[in-house]
mmCIF file of C-alpha atoms in Angstrom:
data_model
loop_
_atom_site.group_PDB
_atom_site.id
_atom_site.type_symbol
_atom_site.label_atom_id
_atom_site.label_comp_id
_atom_site.label_asym_id
_atom_site.label_seq_id
_atom_site.Cartn_x
_atom_site.Cartn_y
_atom_site.Cartn_z
ATOM 1 C CA MET A 1 21.328 -22.217 24.785
ATOM 2 C CA ALA A 2 19.417 -21.504 27.999
ATOM 3 C CA ASN A 3 18.173 -18.004 28.707
ATOM 4 C CA TYR A 4 19.044 -16.507 32.082
ATOM 5 C CA ILE A 5 17.121 -13.755 33.809
ATOM 6 C CA SER A 6 17.418 -12.153 37.229
ATOM 7 C CA PHE A 7 13.726 -12.244 38.105
ATOM 8 C CA LYS A 8 10.886 -14.737 38.241
ATOM 9 C CA PRO A 9 8.317 -14.195 35.482
ATOM 10 C CA ASN A 10 5.307 -14.620 37.766
ATOM 11 C CA ASP A 11 6.449 -11.580 39.716
ATOM 12 C CA TYR A 12 5.497 -9.535 36.630
ATOM 13 C CA PHE A 13 2.882 -11.645 34.842
ATOM 14 C CA ASN A 14 0.364 -13.835 36.625
ATOM 15 C CA ILE A 15 -3.123 -15.263 36.189
ATOM 16 C CA LYS A 16 -6.003 -15.325 38.658
ATOM 17 C CA LEU A 17 -8.917 -17.765 38.468
ATOM 18 C CA TYR A 18 -11.977 -16.866 40.539
ATOM 19 C CA THR A 19 -15.714 -17.366 40.885
ATOM 20 C CA GLY A 20 -18.006 -14.348 40.994
ATOM 21 C CA THR A 21 -20.055 -13.771 44.143
ATOM 22 C CA GLY A 22 -22.289 -10.925 42.996
ATOM 23 C CA ALA A 23 -20.986 -8.715 45.807
ATOM 24 C CA ALA A 24 -20.431 -5.032 45.101
ATOM 25 C CA SER A 25 -16.745 -5.411 45.958
ATOM 26 C CA GLN A 26 -14.801 -8.627 45.317
ATOM 27 C CA ALA A 27 -11.043 -8.502 46.012
ATOM 28 C CA GLN A 28 -8.974 -10.931 43.941
ATOM 29 C CA THR A 29 -5.681 -11.468 45.747
ATOM 30 C CA GLY A 30 -2.656 -13.738 45.439
ATOM 31 C CA ILE A 31 -1.287 -12.211 42.250
ATOM 32 C CA GLY A 32 2.009 -11.443 43.972
ATOM 33 C CA PHE A 33 2.322 -7.857 42.762
ATOM 34 C CA ALA A 34 0.342 -4.687 42.125
ATOM 35 C CA PRO A 35 -0.784 -5.024 38.487
ATOM 36 C CA ASP A 36 -0.752 -2.138 36.033
ATOM 37 C CA MET A 37 -2.888 -3.986 33.493
ATOM 38 C CA VAL A 38 -5.684 -6.492 34.132
ATOM 39 C CA TRP A 39 -7.538 -8.333 31.358
ATOM 40 C CA ILE A 40 -10.632 -10.188 32.639
ATOM 41 C CA LYS A 41 -12.811 -12.765 30.883
ATOM 42 C CA CYS A 42 -15.782 -14.781 32.061
ATOM 43 C CA ARG A 43 -14.909 -18.339 31.049
ATOM 44 C CA SER A 44 -18.229 -20.055 31.757
ATOM 45 C CA ALA A 45 -20.601 -17.708 29.907
ATOM 46 C CA ALA A 46 -20.661 -15.556 26.792
ATOM 47 C CA GLU A 47 -19.626 -12.248 28.329
ATOM 48 C CA SER A 48 -17.289 -9.662 26.803
ATOM 49 C CA HIS A 49 -13.670 -9.208 27.817
ATOM 50 C CA VAL A 50 -12.760 -6.289 30.104
ATOM 51 C CA LEU A 51 -9.344 -4.616 30.111
ATOM 52 C CA GLY A 52 -8.234 -1.877 32.478
ATOM 53 C CA THR A 53 -4.938 -0.196 33.345
ATOM 54 C CA THR A 54 -3.597 2.093 36.030
ATOM 55 C CA VAL A 55 -2.691 4.495 33.221
ATOM 56 C CA GLN A 56 -6.363 5.121 32.424
ATOM 57 C CA GLY A 57 -7.076 5.753 36.074
ATOM 58 C CA GLY A 58 -10.202 5.438 38.186
ATOM 59 C CA ASN A 59 -12.585 2.677 37.155
ATOM 60 C CA ALA A 60 -11.978 3.085 33.413
ATOM 61 C CA TYR A 61 -12.070 0.001 31.231
ATOM 62 C CA LEU A 62 -12.221 -1.069 27.599
ATOM 63 C CA ILE A 63 -13.810 -4.103 25.924
ATOM 64 C CA PRO A 64 -11.306 -5.856 23.605
ATOM 65 C CA ASP A 65 -13.918 -7.760 21.587
ATOM 66 C CA THR A 66 -15.762 -4.565 20.574
ATOM 67 C CA ALA A 67 -14.907 -1.145 19.154
ATOM 68 C CA ALA A 68 -16.679 0.617 22.050
ATOM 69 C CA ALA A 69 -15.243 3.740 23.650
ATOM 70 C CA GLN A 70 -13.750 3.737 27.130
ATOM 71 C CA ALA A 71 -16.293 3.573 29.953
ATOM 72 C CA SER A 72 -16.036 3.794 33.727
ATOM 73 C CA LEU A 73 -18.154 1.748 36.139
ATOM 74 C CA THR A 74 -17.363 0.412 39.617
ATOM 75 C CA THR A 75 -19.532 -2.622 38.852
ATOM 76 C CA TYR A 76 -16.836 -3.786 36.395
ATOM 77 C CA LEU A 77 -13.326 -3.007 37.633
ATOM 78 C CA LYS A 78 -13.181 -1.186 40.966
ATOM 79 C CA SER A 79 -9.490 -0.913 41.776
ATOM 80 C CA PHE A 80 -5.907 -2.077 41.272
ATOM 81 C CA ASP A 81 -4.547 -3.368 44.568
ATOM 82 C CA ALA A 82 -1.210 -4.225 46.168
ATOM 83 C CA ASP A 83 -1.709 -7.966 45.603
ATOM 84 C CA GLY A 84 -4.298 -8.098 42.829
ATOM 85 C CA PHE A 85 -7.458 -6.252 41.813
ATOM 86 C CA THR A 86 -11.058 -5.733 42.898
ATOM 87 C CA VAL A 87 -14.127 -6.222 40.706
ATOM 88 C CA GLY A 88 -17.783 -5.346 41.083
ATOM 89 C CA SER A 89 -20.978 -7.300 40.485
ATOM 90 C CA ALA A 90 -21.348 -6.970 36.694
ATOM 91 C CA GLY A 91 -21.716 -10.068 34.562
ATOM 92 C CA PHE A 92 -18.512 -9.254 32.718
ATOM 93 C CA THR A 93 -16.393 -9.478 35.896
ATOM 94 C CA GLY A 94 -18.216 -10.611 39.058
ATOM 95 C CA GLN A 95 -21.746 -11.945 38.720
ATOM 96 C CA SER A 96 -22.676 -14.633 41.252
ATOM 97 C CA GLY A 97 -21.886 -18.118 39.972
ATOM 98 C CA PRO A 98 -19.828 -17.773 36.765
ATOM 99 C CA SER A 99 -16.099 -18.498 36.695
ATOM 100 C CA TYR A 100 -13.626 -15.835 35.577
ATOM 101 C CA LEU A 101 -9.946 -15.304 35.036
ATOM 102 C CA GLY A 102 -7.717 -12.243 35.048
ATOM 103 C CA TRP A 103 -4.410 -11.965 33.209
ATOM 104 C CA CYS A 104 -2.247 -9.455 35.063
ATOM 105 C CA TRP A 105 0.906 -7.535 34.070
ATOM 106 C CA LYS A 106 3.155 -5.258 36.116
ATOM 107 C CA ALA A 107 4.985 -2.274 34.586
ATOM 108 C CA GLY A 108 5.627 0.539 37.063
ATOM 109 C CA THR A 109 7.788 3.430 35.771
ATOM 110 C CA THR A 110 5.554 6.503 35.614
ATOM 111 C CA SER A 111 8.023 9.357 35.048
ATOM 112 C CA GLY A 112 11.036 10.162 32.892
ATOM 113 C CA ILE A 113 9.923 8.692 29.561
ATOM 114 C CA THR A 114 12.566 9.156 26.865
ATOM 115 C CA THR A 115 11.832 11.321 23.816
ATOM 116 C CA ASN A 116 14.037 12.464 20.939
ATOM 117 C CA GLY A 117 14.041 15.029 18.158
ATOM 118 C CA SER A 118 11.496 12.991 16.194
ATOM 119 C CA THR A 119 8.942 12.756 19.008
ATOM 120 C CA THR A 120 5.872 14.853 18.292
ATOM 121 C CA ILE A 121 3.587 13.586 21.077
ATOM 122 C CA THR A 122 4.716 12.941 24.637
ATOM 123 C CA PRO A 123 2.234 10.681 26.475
ATOM 124 C CA SER A 124 0.122 12.356 29.129
ATOM 125 C CA ALA A 125 0.264 9.265 31.356
ATOM 126 C CA TYR A 126 2.209 6.030 31.165
ATOM 127 C CA SER A 127 3.634 3.033 32.967
ATOM 128 C CA PHE A 128 6.534 1.096 31.494
ATOM 129 C CA ASP A 129 9.195 -1.432 32.426
ATOM 130 C CA GLN A 130 12.163 -1.710 30.089
ATOM 131 C CA THR A 131 13.496 -4.822 31.831
ATOM 132 C CA ARG A 132 10.245 -6.693 31.221
ATOM 133 C CA GLY A 133 9.501 -5.138 27.807
ATOM 134 C CA ILE A 134 6.032 -3.732 28.517
ATOM 135 C CA SER A 135 4.760 -0.186 28.135
ATOM 136 C CA ILE A 136 1.286 1.329 28.465
ATOM 137 C CA VAL A 137 0.966 4.914 27.230
ATOM 138 C CA LYS A 138 -1.983 7.293 27.056
ATOM 139 C CA TYR A 139 -1.730 10.188 24.630
ATOM 140 C CA THR A 140 -3.707 12.966 22.988
ATOM 141 C CA GLY A 141 -3.546 12.716 19.210
ATOM 142 C CA ASN A 142 -3.013 15.612 16.805
ATOM 143 C CA GLY A 143 -4.744 14.148 13.738
ATOM 144 C CA THR A 144 -1.581 14.525 11.643
ATOM 145 C CA SER A 145 -0.064 11.718 9.603
ATOM 146 C CA GLY A 146 3.402 10.753 10.787
ATOM 147 C CA ALA A 147 2.891 11.788 14.407
ATOM 148 C CA LYS A 148 5.403 9.996 16.630
ATOM 149 C CA ILE A 149 4.607 8.952 20.197
ATOM 150 C CA ALA A 150 7.239 7.986 22.776
ATOM 151 C CA HIS A 151 6.762 4.458 24.153
ATOM 152 C CA GLY A 152 9.490 4.273 26.816
ATOM 153 C CA LEU A 153 10.811 0.761 26.098
ATOM 154 C CA GLY A 154 14.311 1.773 25.031
ATOM 155 C CA THR A 155 14.190 -0.893 22.333
ATOM 156 C CA THR A 156 11.986 -1.507 19.307
ATOM 157 C CA PRO A 157 8.629 -3.023 20.289
ATOM 158 C CA TYR A 158 7.557 -6.059 18.283
ATOM 159 C CA MET A 159 3.886 -5.250 18.820
ATOM 160 C CA VAL A 160 1.957 -2.036 19.511
ATOM 161 C CA ILE A 161 -1.811 -2.245 20.096
ATOM 162 C CA VAL A 162 -3.676 1.075 19.929
ATOM 163 C CA LYS A 163 -7.253 1.825 20.997
ATOM 164 C CA ARG A 164 -9.153 5.087 20.722
ATOM 165 C CA LEU A 165 -10.618 6.115 24.102
ATOM 166 C CA ASP A 166 -13.205 8.787 23.311
ATOM 167 C CA GLY A 167 -15.241 7.021 20.646
ATOM 168 C CA SER A 168 -15.833 3.898 18.633
ATOM 169 C CA GLY A 169 -12.725 2.485 16.997
ATOM 170 C CA SER A 170 -11.059 -0.876 16.423
ATOM 171 C CA TRP A 171 -7.997 -2.172 18.267
ATOM 172 C CA ASP A 172 -5.326 -1.555 15.650
ATOM 173 C CA ILE A 173 -1.968 -3.316 15.781
ATOM 174 C CA VAL A 174 1.340 -2.506 14.120
ATOM 175 C CA SER A 175 3.905 -5.278 14.425
ATOM 176 C CA THR A 176 7.312 -6.146 13.032
ATOM 177 C CA LEU A 177 5.880 -9.686 12.766
ATOM 178 C CA LEU A 178 3.576 -8.636 9.914
ATOM 179 C CA SER A 179 4.723 -8.859 6.303
ATOM 180 C CA ASP A 180 5.984 -5.265 6.196
ATOM 181 C CA ALA A 181 5.281 -1.810 7.590
ATOM 182 C CA THR A 182 2.342 -1.204 5.249
ATOM 183 C CA TYR A 183 0.238 -3.766 7.159
ATOM 184 C CA TYR A 184 -1.839 -3.597 10.309
ATOM 185 C CA ILE A 185 -4.104 -6.135 12.014
ATOM 186 C CA ARG A 186 -6.973 -5.780 14.488
ATOM 187 C CA LEU A 187 -7.473 -7.451 17.857
ATOM 188 C CA ASP A 188 -11.269 -7.108 17.870
ATOM 189 C CA THR A 189 -11.883 -8.814 14.513
ATOM 190 C CA ASP A 190 -11.028 -12.138 12.874
ATOM 191 C CA GLY A 191 -9.604 -10.464 9.746
ATOM 192 C CA GLY A 192 -6.092 -10.980 8.472
ATOM 193 C CA GLN A 193 -3.463 -8.317 7.954
ATOM 194 C CA ALA A 194 -4.545 -5.391 5.783
ATOM 195 C CA THR A 195 -2.904 -2.319 4.293
ATOM 196 C CA GLY A 196 -3.642 1.326 5.043
ATOM 197 C CA THR A 197 -1.464 4.349 5.779
ATOM 198 C CA TRP A 198 -4.237 5.862 7.925
ATOM 199 C CA ALA A 199 -3.400 3.650 10.913
ATOM 200 C CA PHE A 200 0.390 3.677 11.358
ATOM 201 C CA ASN A 201 1.632 5.684 8.370
ATOM 202 C CA ASP A 202 3.344 2.604 6.877
ATOM 203 C CA THR A 203 6.041 2.899 9.549
ATOM 204 C CA PHE A 204 7.384 0.349 12.010
ATOM 205 C CA PRO A 205 8.143 1.535 15.556
ATOM 206 C CA ASP A 206 11.721 2.356 16.523
ATOM 207 C CA SER A 207 13.519 2.273 19.867
ATOM 208 C CA VAL A 208 11.964 5.567 21.036
ATOM 209 C CA ASN A 209 8.688 6.159 19.154
ATOM 210 C CA PHE A 210 5.849 4.512 17.313
ATOM 211 C CA THR A 211 4.211 6.313 14.405
ATOM 212 C CA VAL A 212 0.515 6.814 13.653
ATOM 213 C CA GLY A 213 -1.531 8.026 10.697
ATOM 214 C CA ASP A 214 -4.198 10.695 10.636
ATOM 215 C CA ASN A 215 -7.214 8.550 11.554
ATOM 216 C CA ALA A 216 -8.921 8.916 14.939
ATOM 217 C CA GLU A 217 -8.583 5.170 15.597
ATOM 218 C CA THR A 218 -4.893 5.734 16.328
ATOM 219 C CA ASN A 219 -4.642 9.533 16.471
ATOM 220 C CA SER A 220 -7.713 10.962 18.216
ATOM 221 C CA SER A 221 -7.653 14.385 19.831
ATOM 222 C CA GLY A 222 -9.924 12.852 22.472
ATOM 223 C CA GLY A 223 -7.271 10.370 23.582
ATOM 224 C CA ASN A 224 -5.775 6.994 22.739
ATOM 225 C CA ILE A 225 -4.057 4.251 24.679
ATOM 226 C CA ALA A 226 -1.256 2.029 23.386
ATOM 227 C CA TYR A 227 0.030 -1.279 24.752
ATOM 228 C CA CYS A 228 3.621 -1.845 23.593
ATOM 229 C CA PHE A 229 5.597 -5.081 23.914
ATOM 230 C CA ALA A 230 9.192 -6.080 23.251
ATOM 231 C CA PRO A 231 10.530 -9.624 23.739
ATOM 232 C CA VAL A 232 12.637 -10.370 26.808
ATOM 233 C CA ASN A 233 14.645 -13.589 26.955
ATOM 234 C CA GLY A 234 13.094 -15.917 29.496
ATOM 235 C CA PHE A 235 10.000 -13.772 30.014
ATOM 236 C CA SER A 236 8.228 -13.036 26.715
ATOM 237 C CA SER A 237 8.405 -14.209 23.128
ATOM 238 C CA PHE A 238 6.865 -12.776 19.960
ATOM 239 C CA GLY A 239 7.252 -14.501 16.621
ATOM 240 C CA ASN A 240 5.938 -16.185 13.489
ATOM 241 C CA TYR A 241 5.398 -19.739 12.339
ATOM 242 C CA LYS A 242 3.964 -21.436 9.268
ATOM 243 C CA GLY A 243 1.272 -24.083 9.549
ATOM 244 C CA ASN A 244 1.935 -27.556 8.167
ATOM 245 C CA GLY A 245 -1.601 -28.975 8.370
ATOM 246 C CA ASN A 246 -0.380 -32.047 10.265
ATOM 247 C CA ALA A 247 -1.590 -33.412 13.595
ATOM 248 C CA SER A 248 2.037 -33.062 14.668
ATOM 249 C CA GLY A 249 2.346 -29.367 14.010
ATOM 250 C CA PRO A 250 5.235 -26.924 14.394
ATOM 251 C CA PHE A 251 7.142 -26.566 17.649
ATOM 252 C CA ILE A 252 7.656 -22.951 18.673
ATOM 253 C CA GLN A 253 10.781 -22.369 20.736
ATOM 254 C CA CYS A 254 10.219 -19.662 23.364
ATOM 255 C CA GLY A 255 13.080 -20.337 25.791
ATOM 256 C CA PHE A 256 10.610 -20.794 28.632
ATOM 257 C CA LYS A 257 7.562 -22.726 29.790
ATOM 258 C CA PRO A 258 4.639 -20.543 28.636
ATOM 259 C CA ALA A 259 1.943 -19.384 31.006
ATOM 260 C CA PHE A 260 -0.017 -17.560 28.298
ATOM 261 C CA VAL A 261 -0.082 -17.829 24.495
ATOM 262 C CA ILE A 262 -2.052 -15.857 21.887
ATOM 263 C CA ILE A 263 -2.046 -16.990 18.237
ATOM 264 C CA LYS A 264 -3.448 -15.317 15.096
ATOM 265 C CA ARG A 265 -3.483 -16.328 11.438
ATOM 266 C CA ILE A 266 -2.434 -13.219 9.481
ATOM 267 C CA ASN A 267 -2.896 -14.206 5.823
ATOM 268 C CA GLY A 268 -6.654 -14.682 6.099
ATOM 269 C CA THR A 269 -9.733 -14.723 8.289
ATOM 270 C CA LYS A 270 -9.486 -16.731 11.514
ATOM 271 C CA ASP A 271 -10.256 -15.940 15.146
ATOM 272 C CA TRP A 272 -7.510 -15.048 17.580
ATOM 273 C CA MET A 273 -6.831 -17.921 20.028
ATOM 274 C CA MET A 274 -5.754 -17.606 23.674
ATOM 275 C CA TYR A 275 -4.363 -20.372 25.906
ATOM 276 C CA ASP A 276 -3.009 -20.338 29.441
ATOM 277 C CA ASN A 277 -1.598 -22.813 31.935
ATOM 278 C CA LYS A 278 -4.111 -22.129 34.700
ATOM 279 C CA ARG A 279 -6.765 -24.042 32.783
ATOM 280 C CA TRP A 280 -4.388 -26.718 31.502
ATOM 281 C CA TYR A 281 -3.043 -29.454 33.720
ATOM 282 C CA THR A 282 -1.048 -32.068 31.816
ATOM 283 C CA ASN A 283 0.048 -32.619 28.247
ATOM 284 C CA THR A 284 -1.599 -35.643 26.660
ATOM 285 C CA ASN A 285 -3.994 -36.000 23.791
ATOM 286 C CA THR A 286 -6.883 -37.466 25.772
ATOM 287 C CA THR A 287 -10.466 -36.427 26.361
ATOM 288 C CA ASP A 288 -9.992 -36.252 30.116
ATOM 289 C CA PHE A 289 -11.041 -32.836 31.461
ATOM 290 C CA GLN A 290 -7.804 -32.497 33.401
ATOM 291 C CA ASN A 291 -5.909 -32.494 30.103
ATOM 292 C CA THR A 292 -8.063 -29.867 28.425
ATOM 293 C CA CYS A 293 -7.267 -26.233 27.775
ATOM 294 C CA PHE A 294 -10.376 -24.144 27.299
ATOM 295 C CA ALA A 295 -9.303 -21.680 24.630
ATOM 296 C CA LEU A 296 -10.680 -18.142 24.583
ATOM 297 C CA LYS A 297 -10.938 -15.651 21.749
ATOM 298 C CA PRO A 298 -10.147 -11.952 22.315
ATOM 299 C CA ASN A 299 -12.238 -10.915 19.305
ATOM 300 C CA THR A 300 -15.449 -12.548 20.573
ATOM 301 C CA SER A 301 -17.424 -12.831 23.808
ATOM 302 C CA VAL A 302 -17.732 -16.617 23.459
ATOM 303 C CA ALA A 303 -17.182 -18.656 26.626
ATOM 304 C CA GLY A 304 -14.187 -20.974 26.800
ATOM 305 C CA PHE A 305 -14.489 -24.064 24.664
ATOM 306 C CA ALA A 306 -12.618 -27.372 24.839
ATOM 307 C CA SER A 307 -9.630 -27.629 22.535
ATOM 308 C CA ALA A 308 -7.566 -30.287 24.272
ATOM 309 C CA SER A 309 -5.352 -31.151 21.338
ATOM 310 C CA ASP A 310 -4.621 -27.663 19.962
ATOM 311 C CA ILE A 311 -1.307 -27.059 21.690
ATOM 312 C CA ASP A 312 1.017 -28.544 24.286
ATOM 313 C CA LEU A 313 2.880 -26.255 26.681
ATOM 314 C CA ASN A 314 6.331 -27.509 27.691
ATOM 315 C CA SER A 315 9.571 -26.329 29.251
ATOM 316 C CA GLN A 316 10.913 -24.741 26.062
ATOM 317 C CA GLY A 317 7.831 -23.390 24.301
ATOM 318 C CA PHE A 318 4.684 -24.806 22.757
ATOM 319 C CA LYS A 319 3.856 -27.524 20.248
ATOM 320 C CA ILE A 320 0.900 -27.373 17.841
ATOM 321 C CA ARG A 321 -1.154 -30.593 18.144
ATOM 322 C CA THR A 322 -3.912 -30.175 15.585
ATOM 323 C CA SER A 323 -4.200 -30.438 11.823
ATOM 324 C CA GLY A 324 -5.810 -27.346 10.384
ATOM 325 C CA GLY A 325 -8.258 -25.685 12.724
ATOM 326 C CA LEU A 326 -7.491 -22.138 13.788
ATOM 327 C CA VAL A 327 -3.774 -22.521 14.434
ATOM 328 C CA ASN A 328 -2.305 -24.928 11.843
ATOM 329 C CA GLU A 329 -3.699 -24.646 8.326
ATOM 330 C CA SER A 330 -1.129 -25.899 5.816
ATOM 331 C CA GLY A 331 0.954 -23.047 4.400
ATOM 332 C CA ASP A 332 -0.749 -20.351 6.463
ATOM 333 C CA ASN A 333 1.223 -17.726 8.357
ATOM 334 C CA TYR A 334 0.673 -17.118 12.068
ATOM 335 C CA ILE A 335 1.945 -14.681 14.656
ATOM 336 C CA TYR A 336 2.068 -15.365 18.376
ATOM 337 C CA MET A 337 2.818 -13.707 21.669
ATOM 338 C CA ALA A 338 3.739 -15.693 24.787
ATOM 339 C CA PHE A 339 4.548 -14.894 28.419
ATOM 340 C CA ALA A 340 6.484 -17.185 30.719
ATOM 341 C CA ASP A 341 5.534 -19.336 33.644
ATOM 342 C CA GLU A 342 9.166 -20.308 34.111
ATOM 343 C CA PRO A 343 12.248 -19.559 31.977
ATOM 344 C CA THR A 344 14.611 -22.335 30.887
ATOM 345 C CA ALA A 345 16.675 -21.369 33.944
ATOM 346 C CA PHE A 346 16.993 -18.458 36.344
ATOM 347 C CA ASN A 347 20.384 -16.964 37.094
ATOM 348 C CA ASN A 348 20.108 -18.460 40.591
ATOM 349 C CA GLY A 349 20.003 -21.940 39.094
ATOM 350 C CA ASP A 350 16.287 -22.708 39.435
ATOM 351 C CA ALA A 351 15.394 -24.804 36.407
ATOM 352 C CA ALA A 352 12.044 -24.942 34.676
ATOM 353 C CA THR A 353 10.083 -28.175 34.853
ATOM 354 C CA ALA A 354 8.500 -29.838 31.836
ATOM 355 C CA ARG A 355 4.717 -30.039 31.625
#
C-alpha cells in the first residue's frame, strides 16, 4: 500500500553539494528551508565530519568520527541561514578546492516540550518536529542511573544518539532496532552492539522520555546533546535486515525513494556506511562514473570511495547489490536509517519516479 503524506520530504531534509573556496564566509544556499541540523563531510579528502545544530547555538560543532568535546570556531560552521548554512575556510568545511556535501534537517519547535511524572531532566534547549519525527535536545545530566530526559516526539523514537558536550566521549546510541534494551552501539566506532547499563540503563525510550545511565558519556553535568528519530511514513524509515551473502542481496522496503541511507552491521565489527542520491545518478552495475555512489563512513575521516554495486536506490526503497562486503555478509544482522527524496505518493497525487 502506498504511503501518503501532506508535505514534500525535501522541504525538511535536503543535501547540498559544494566546492570550498577558502573564503572566510561561504554561504551555501538552495536548501529550501532553514536547517536545524547540518552534517558536513569533505568528500574529496580525508577530513573529519562536522555536525552542528541550532540547539547548540553560536558556531558550536561536534566531530562524529571522534570522541572530541564540542568546540566553536567560525572557520568551521559560521551560521544557520534561511535557505542553507554558511561555512568558513577550514579544511573540514571550506578549504579552497576540495568538494563537500552537507546533509540538512529541519525541526523547528523550540518551546512547549512535553514531560510527565517520570521525567527527571527537562532539556535546556531543543528543536523538534513531531510530524517529521526528529528531535534535537540539549540537557544537563545529573549523573544518576535511570535519569529520564524528555525528547518531544510524542511517539517512541527508534533511535537516540547521545554525545557528551563538555569532554571526550563516544557517540552512544540506544535503539529499538538492537537485540534488546541491554544493548547500545556507537556511531564513532566500527564495533557491533555491546551491553552496559552505564549508557542507557538497559531501558528503551518511550513516547515521552529516553533513559540514561550514570556515565558522563550520556549523563554529564557539563551537558549532553541527543538526536532522536522516529519513523514517518513516506519520509523516514528505520529497520533491520539480514544479509544473504549473494550479489542479489535483500530488498529493503521503505515506502519512498531514498535520498540518504546509513547502514551498520550490529553483530560484529564493520564500518558504518552512508549513501545518498546526490552522488548517485542511475542504477546499473557498471563501472561508469555516472553510475557510482561514493560511500562515506561516519566513524572515519576517509574520503568517499567508489562502491558502485553496493546498493540501488529505487522508488520503494533500496536493494543490496553486493555479496559480503560491509552491508551483506551472509547471516549477519544490519540496521539502517533512511530519509526520503520522494514518497511513494503525496496526498496531492504527485507520484515518485523510479531511479
